[in-house]
Amino acid sequence: MTRIIENLAEISGMYDAVFCDLWGCVHNGVEPFAEAVEALRAFKTQGGTVLLLTNAPRPRASVATQLDRIGVPRDCWDVIATSGDSARAAMLTGAVGEKVWHIGEPHDAPFFEKMELIEDAVDIERVELDQAEGIVCTGPFDPHADPSVMRPQFLLAKTKRLKLLCANPDIVVDRGESREWCAGALAQLYTEMGGESLYFGKPHPPIYDLARRRLTQMGKGTSDDRILAIGDGIVTDIPGGIGENIDTLFITGGLAREETGTDVQPDPSKLARFLTDAQLEPTYSIGYLR
């Protein structure tokens, strides 16, 4: 049974580092959550390392710029690891070929920049679907359109046996009060149609390997039993942490706030039913990060 806690400080002394999700935990895409910021600051003050682990399909520098823009202060985190960087590394080593059809919005262009981490990177050329050797999906063309609008293109892609590189396994995200589709929804559809999708963000191992390397680069490497994964994604953050043998803190007031009856804290009976249905047992749960 998951343990419902009142605040991060209640358990923080047990951990050297946190892998903290961003959207739904630290901000809502529009503004930061003040209590979450203070909780992370307090963890850093006691000597902990805050690694922001996000399924954003962009380089970490781009995510840092976004955090600055919406007002998340830099003194509440140490380093960032993104699904985008993990997926970029695979793309630049030729995981889906050199000529790729890009599904995404114009602001995702930095995804195609070179990485210092990758030597002898292949030259990626963005082309139309009929010329492509593979697909790179950073998100929908229109995040408010139902993923099914992509069925005709995916049918052609499947017949061409194209692999789809998914830069963000999230299915949906809440931007303020609006819910948007993410790249994971398209990858899921492509897989259901018989195509092959490659994943690099939470809950899949590559992003956790990247996160550990980031800690080691900082001289903050630690054992898995001293890391806490924090997130609101019951299909990303929680199974990802569990799969890596990392303790997990489920933020119930994010994507699952209705299902868990979360006001300040989750309704214990609703939370229990929700987790039973998900067949998951996070180490801890809390309404909101504080």
Short mmCIF file of C-alpha atoms in Angstrom, two decimals:
data_model
loop_
_atom_site.label_atom_id
_atom_site.label_comp_id
_atom_site.label_asym_id
_atom_site.label_seq_id
_atom_site.Cartn_x
_atom_site.Cartn_y
_atom_site.Cartn_z
CA MET A 1 0.00 0.00 0.00
CA THR A 2 1.35 3.43 -0.95
CA ARG A 3 2.10 5.76 1.95
CA ILE A 4 0.36 9.14 1.76
CA ILE A 5 2.74 11.85 3.01
CA GLU A 6 2.15 15.49 3.93
CA ASN A 7 5.28 17.00 2.39
CA LEU A 8 8.61 16.11 0.79
CA ALA A 9 10.52 17.04 3.97
CA GLU A 10 8.86 14.08 5.69
CA ILE A 11 11.01 11.67 3.67
CA SER A 12 13.72 13.79 2.03
CA GLY A 13 16.46 12.78 4.50
CA MET A 14 16.43 9.30 2.98
CA TYR A 15 17.56 10.51 -0.44
CA ASP A 16 20.58 12.19 -2.05
CA ALA A 17 18.84 13.06 -5.32
CA VAL A 18 15.39 13.42 -6.80
CA PHE A 19 14.40 12.82 -10.41
CA CYS A 20 11.53 15.30 -10.57
CA ASP A 21 8.99 15.57 -13.36
CA LEU A 22 8.17 19.09 -14.49
CA TRP A 23 4.73 19.48 -16.06
CA GLY A 24 2.02 18.85 -13.46
CA CYS A 25 4.53 18.76 -10.61
CA VAL A 26 6.60 21.97 -10.74
CA HIS A 27 4.52 24.01 -13.20
CA ASN A 28 1.41 23.81 -15.35
CA GLY A 29 2.93 25.14 -18.55
CA VAL A 30 1.89 28.68 -17.65
CA GLU A 31 3.24 29.37 -14.17
CA PRO A 32 5.23 27.59 -11.43
CA PHE A 33 3.70 25.99 -8.35
CA ALA A 34 5.07 28.01 -5.43
CA GLU A 35 4.92 25.16 -2.89
CA ALA A 36 6.75 22.80 -5.24
CA VAL A 37 9.50 25.37 -5.80
CA GLU A 38 9.96 25.78 -2.05
CA ALA A 39 10.02 22.01 -1.49
CA LEU A 40 12.81 21.56 -4.04
CA ARG A 41 14.74 24.51 -2.61
CA ALA A 42 14.54 22.95 0.84
CA PHE A 43 15.81 19.64 -0.51
CA LYS A 44 18.79 21.39 -2.11
CA THR A 45 19.48 23.31 1.11
CA GLN A 46 19.91 20.04 3.01
CA GLY A 47 22.45 18.90 0.40
CA GLY A 48 20.21 17.07 -2.07
CA THR A 49 20.52 17.25 -5.85
CA VAL A 50 17.47 18.11 -7.94
CA LEU A 51 17.52 16.64 -11.44
CA LEU A 52 14.54 17.68 -13.53
CA LEU A 53 13.55 14.59 -15.54
CA THR A 54 11.19 15.57 -18.31
CA ASN A 55 9.65 13.98 -21.37
CA ALA A 56 9.95 17.32 -23.19
CA PRO A 57 11.02 16.56 -26.77
CA ARG A 58 13.65 19.32 -26.73
CA PRO A 59 17.29 19.83 -25.67
CA ARG A 60 17.82 20.64 -22.00
CA ALA A 61 18.95 24.20 -22.78
CA SER A 62 15.60 24.84 -24.46
CA VAL A 63 13.75 23.49 -21.41
CA ALA A 64 15.81 25.74 -19.13
CA THR A 65 14.84 28.74 -21.26
CA GLN A 66 11.17 27.77 -21.00
CA LEU A 67 11.46 27.47 -17.22
CA ASP A 68 12.98 30.94 -17.05
CA ARG A 69 10.16 32.31 -19.16
CA ILE A 70 7.37 30.98 -16.96
CA GLY A 71 9.16 31.91 -13.75
CA VAL A 72 10.60 28.67 -12.34
CA PRO A 73 13.69 29.93 -10.44
CA ARG A 74 17.04 28.34 -11.18
CA ASP A 75 17.87 28.00 -7.49
CA CYS A 76 15.34 25.16 -7.07
CA TRP A 77 17.07 22.75 -9.46
CA ASP A 78 20.56 21.61 -10.46
CA VAL A 79 20.44 19.86 -13.82
CA ILE A 80 18.00 18.69 -16.50
CA ALA A 81 17.68 15.44 -18.44
CA THR A 82 15.16 15.38 -21.28
CA SER A 83 13.49 12.76 -23.40
CA GLY A 84 14.46 14.98 -26.30
CA ASP A 85 18.19 14.65 -25.61
CA SER A 86 17.90 10.89 -25.14
CA ALA A 87 15.98 10.55 -28.41
CA ARG A 88 18.27 13.00 -30.25
CA ALA A 89 21.27 10.88 -29.36
CA ALA A 90 19.57 7.86 -30.95
CA MET A 91 18.51 9.83 -34.03
CA LEU A 92 22.02 11.20 -34.56
CA THR A 93 23.44 7.68 -34.52
CA GLY A 94 21.04 6.68 -37.30
CA ALA A 95 18.28 4.89 -35.38
CA VAL A 96 15.66 5.81 -38.02
CA GLY A 97 17.90 6.60 -40.97
CA GLU A 98 19.23 9.89 -42.33
CA LYS A 99 16.17 11.09 -44.26
CA VAL A 100 13.34 11.61 -41.79
CA TRP A 101 9.77 12.85 -41.89
CA HIS A 102 9.24 15.17 -38.94
CA ILE A 103 5.91 15.25 -37.10
CA GLY A 104 5.87 18.26 -34.80
CA GLU A 105 5.63 22.01 -34.51
CA PRO A 106 8.13 24.64 -35.73
CA HIS A 107 9.34 25.35 -32.20
CA ASP A 108 10.73 21.80 -32.05
CA ALA A 109 13.47 22.67 -34.58
CA PRO A 110 16.29 22.57 -31.95
CA PHE A 111 15.71 18.82 -31.72
CA PHE A 112 17.66 18.43 -34.97
CA GLU A 113 20.78 20.27 -33.79
CA LYS A 114 24.02 18.38 -33.21
CA MET A 115 25.03 17.12 -29.76
CA GLU A 116 28.55 17.28 -28.30
CA LEU A 117 27.85 13.90 -26.71
CA ILE A 118 27.58 12.21 -30.13
CA GLU A 119 30.74 11.85 -32.21
CA ASP A 120 30.48 11.10 -35.93
CA ALA A 121 26.77 11.98 -35.97
CA VAL A 122 24.88 11.21 -39.17
CA ASP A 123 23.60 14.12 -41.25
CA ILE A 124 19.86 14.28 -40.73
CA GLU A 125 17.72 15.63 -43.58
CA ARG A 126 14.04 16.41 -43.07
CA VAL A 127 11.99 15.26 -46.05
CA GLU A 128 8.39 14.52 -47.00
CA LEU A 129 6.88 11.19 -45.98
CA ASP A 130 7.16 9.58 -49.40
CA GLN A 131 10.95 10.15 -49.39
CA ALA A 132 11.57 9.22 -45.75
CA GLU A 133 13.64 6.39 -44.29
CA GLY A 134 12.11 6.93 -40.87
CA ILE A 135 9.89 9.20 -38.76
CA VAL A 136 10.80 11.57 -35.95
CA CYS A 137 7.81 12.59 -33.82
CA THR A 138 8.33 15.45 -31.34
CA GLY A 139 4.58 16.01 -30.98
CA PRO A 140 1.42 16.44 -33.05
CA PHE A 141 1.19 19.05 -35.77
CA ASP A 142 -1.85 20.30 -33.81
CA PRO A 143 -1.82 19.33 -30.10
CA HIS A 144 -5.59 19.82 -29.87
CA ALA A 145 -6.47 17.54 -32.80
CA ASP A 146 -7.40 13.92 -32.12
CA PRO A 147 -4.44 11.63 -32.95
CA SER A 148 -6.66 9.67 -35.36
CA VAL A 149 -6.22 12.44 -37.95
CA MET A 150 -2.80 10.86 -38.64
CA ARG A 151 -4.21 7.49 -39.73
CA PRO A 152 -3.80 8.05 -43.50
CA GLN A 153 -0.15 9.07 -43.17
CA PHE A 154 0.56 6.26 -40.72
CA LEU A 155 -0.96 3.70 -43.05
CA LEU A 156 1.50 4.77 -45.76
CA ALA A 157 4.37 4.81 -43.24
CA LYS A 158 3.50 1.31 -42.08
CA THR A 159 3.49 -0.05 -45.63
CA LYS A 160 6.95 1.49 -46.07
CA ARG A 161 8.04 -0.23 -42.81
CA LEU A 162 9.23 3.05 -41.33
CA LYS A 163 10.27 3.18 -37.69
CA LEU A 164 8.86 6.05 -35.62
CA LEU A 165 11.20 7.68 -33.11
CA CYS A 166 9.05 9.10 -30.29
CA ALA A 167 10.72 12.04 -28.55
CA ASN A 168 8.06 12.31 -25.82
CA PRO A 169 6.22 9.20 -24.56
CA ASP A 170 3.62 11.30 -22.70
CA ILE A 171 0.09 10.79 -23.98
CA VAL A 172 -1.40 14.09 -22.76
CA VAL A 173 -0.32 17.16 -20.81
CA ASP A 174 -2.25 19.97 -19.15
CA ARG A 175 -1.31 23.48 -20.23
CA GLY A 176 -3.10 25.64 -17.69
CA GLU A 177 -6.70 24.43 -17.92
CA SER A 178 -6.32 23.00 -21.42
CA ARG A 179 -5.37 19.36 -22.11
CA GLU A 180 -3.11 18.70 -25.12
CA TRP A 181 -2.01 15.57 -26.96
CA CYS A 182 1.69 14.63 -26.92
CA ALA A 183 3.96 12.57 -29.16
CA GLY A 184 3.24 9.44 -27.12
CA ALA A 185 -0.36 9.44 -28.31
CA LEU A 186 0.79 9.32 -31.94
CA ALA A 187 3.38 6.63 -31.25
CA GLN A 188 0.71 4.59 -29.49
CA LEU A 189 -1.60 4.89 -32.49
CA TYR A 190 1.19 3.95 -34.91
CA THR A 191 2.01 0.86 -32.85
CA GLU A 192 -1.68 -0.13 -32.69
CA MET A 193 -1.79 0.14 -36.49
CA GLY A 194 1.12 -2.30 -36.77
CA GLY A 195 4.00 0.16 -37.05
CA GLU A 196 7.17 0.13 -34.94
CA SER A 197 7.70 2.93 -32.40
CA LEU A 198 10.95 3.59 -30.54
CA TYR A 199 10.76 5.25 -27.11
CA PHE A 200 13.48 7.07 -25.18
CA GLY A 201 11.71 9.02 -22.42
CA LYS A 202 9.96 7.89 -19.24
CA PRO A 203 9.16 5.07 -18.50
CA HIS A 204 11.86 3.63 -20.77
CA PRO A 205 15.47 2.99 -19.63
CA PRO A 206 17.45 5.37 -21.92
CA ILE A 207 16.35 8.56 -20.14
CA TYR A 208 17.23 7.11 -16.71
CA ASP A 209 20.68 6.15 -18.00
CA LEU A 210 21.08 9.74 -19.20
CA ALA A 211 19.93 11.08 -15.82
CA ARG A 212 22.48 8.98 -13.95
CA ARG A 213 25.22 10.18 -16.31
CA ARG A 214 24.21 13.78 -15.59
CA LEU A 215 24.58 13.15 -11.84
CA THR A 216 27.96 11.52 -12.35
CA GLN A 217 29.15 14.45 -14.49
CA MET A 218 28.31 16.73 -11.56
CA GLY A 219 30.19 14.53 -9.10
CA LYS A 220 26.85 13.65 -7.48
CA GLY A 221 26.54 10.02 -8.48
CA THR A 222 24.66 7.91 -5.94
CA SER A 223 23.08 4.50 -5.52
CA ASP A 224 19.55 3.85 -6.76
CA ASP A 225 18.22 3.41 -3.23
CA ARG A 226 19.16 7.04 -2.54
CA ILE A 227 17.19 8.40 -5.52
CA LEU A 228 13.50 9.37 -5.41
CA ALA A 229 11.48 9.67 -8.64
CA ILE A 230 8.68 12.26 -8.42
CA GLY A 231 5.89 12.56 -10.97
CA ASP A 232 2.18 12.66 -11.79
CA GLY A 233 2.30 10.24 -14.73
CA ILE A 234 0.88 6.84 -13.83
CA VAL A 235 2.02 5.45 -17.20
CA THR A 236 5.39 7.26 -17.31
CA ASP A 237 6.88 8.52 -14.03
CA ILE A 238 5.70 5.77 -11.69
CA PRO A 239 6.33 2.63 -13.78
CA GLY A 240 9.60 4.18 -14.95
CA GLY A 241 10.86 4.61 -11.41
CA ILE A 242 9.64 1.20 -10.34
CA GLY A 243 11.31 -0.39 -13.36
CA GLU A 244 14.61 1.24 -12.37
CA ASN A 245 14.29 0.09 -8.73
CA ILE A 246 13.94 3.70 -7.62
CA ASP A 247 11.48 4.78 -4.93
CA THR A 248 8.58 6.82 -6.30
CA LEU A 249 6.42 9.73 -5.12
CA PHE A 250 3.12 9.94 -7.01
CA ILE A 251 1.70 13.46 -7.37
CA THR A 252 -2.03 12.69 -7.41
CA GLY A 253 -3.19 16.26 -8.11
CA GLY A 254 -1.80 16.28 -11.64
CA LEU A 255 -3.15 14.18 -14.47
CA ALA A 256 -5.09 11.91 -12.09
CA ARG A 257 -6.61 14.56 -9.83
CA GLU A 258 -10.20 13.62 -10.71
CA GLU A 259 -9.70 9.86 -10.51
CA THR A 260 -7.95 10.15 -7.13
CA GLY A 261 -10.38 12.73 -5.72
CA THR A 262 -7.51 15.09 -4.98
CA ASP A 263 -8.21 18.41 -3.33
CA VAL A 264 -5.33 19.13 -0.99
CA GLN A 265 -4.69 15.42 -0.62
CA PRO A 266 -6.03 12.36 -2.46
CA ASP A 267 -9.09 10.52 -1.22
CA PRO A 268 -7.51 7.33 0.18
CA SER A 269 -10.21 4.98 -1.11
CA LYS A 270 -10.24 6.52 -4.60
CA LEU A 271 -6.45 6.45 -4.71
CA ALA A 272 -6.42 2.78 -3.70
CA ARG A 273 -8.90 1.90 -6.46
CA PHE A 274 -6.96 3.93 -9.01
CA LEU A 275 -3.68 2.21 -8.17
CA THR A 276 -5.31 -1.21 -8.11
CA ASP A 277 -6.65 -0.58 -11.63
CA ALA A 278 -3.20 0.62 -12.74
CA GLN A 279 -1.58 -2.41 -11.05
CA LEU A 280 1.08 -0.14 -9.61
CA GLU A 281 2.18 0.71 -6.10
CA PRO A 282 4.23 3.91 -5.78
CA THR A 283 6.29 4.11 -2.61
CA TYR A 284 4.59 7.36 -1.57
CA SER A 285 1.71 9.56 -2.72
CA ILE A 286 0.86 13.21 -2.10
CA GLY A 287 -1.73 15.63 -3.48
CA TYR A 288 0.77 18.22 -4.68
CA LEU A 289 4.53 18.59 -4.35
CA ARG A 290 5.18 20.74 -1.29
#
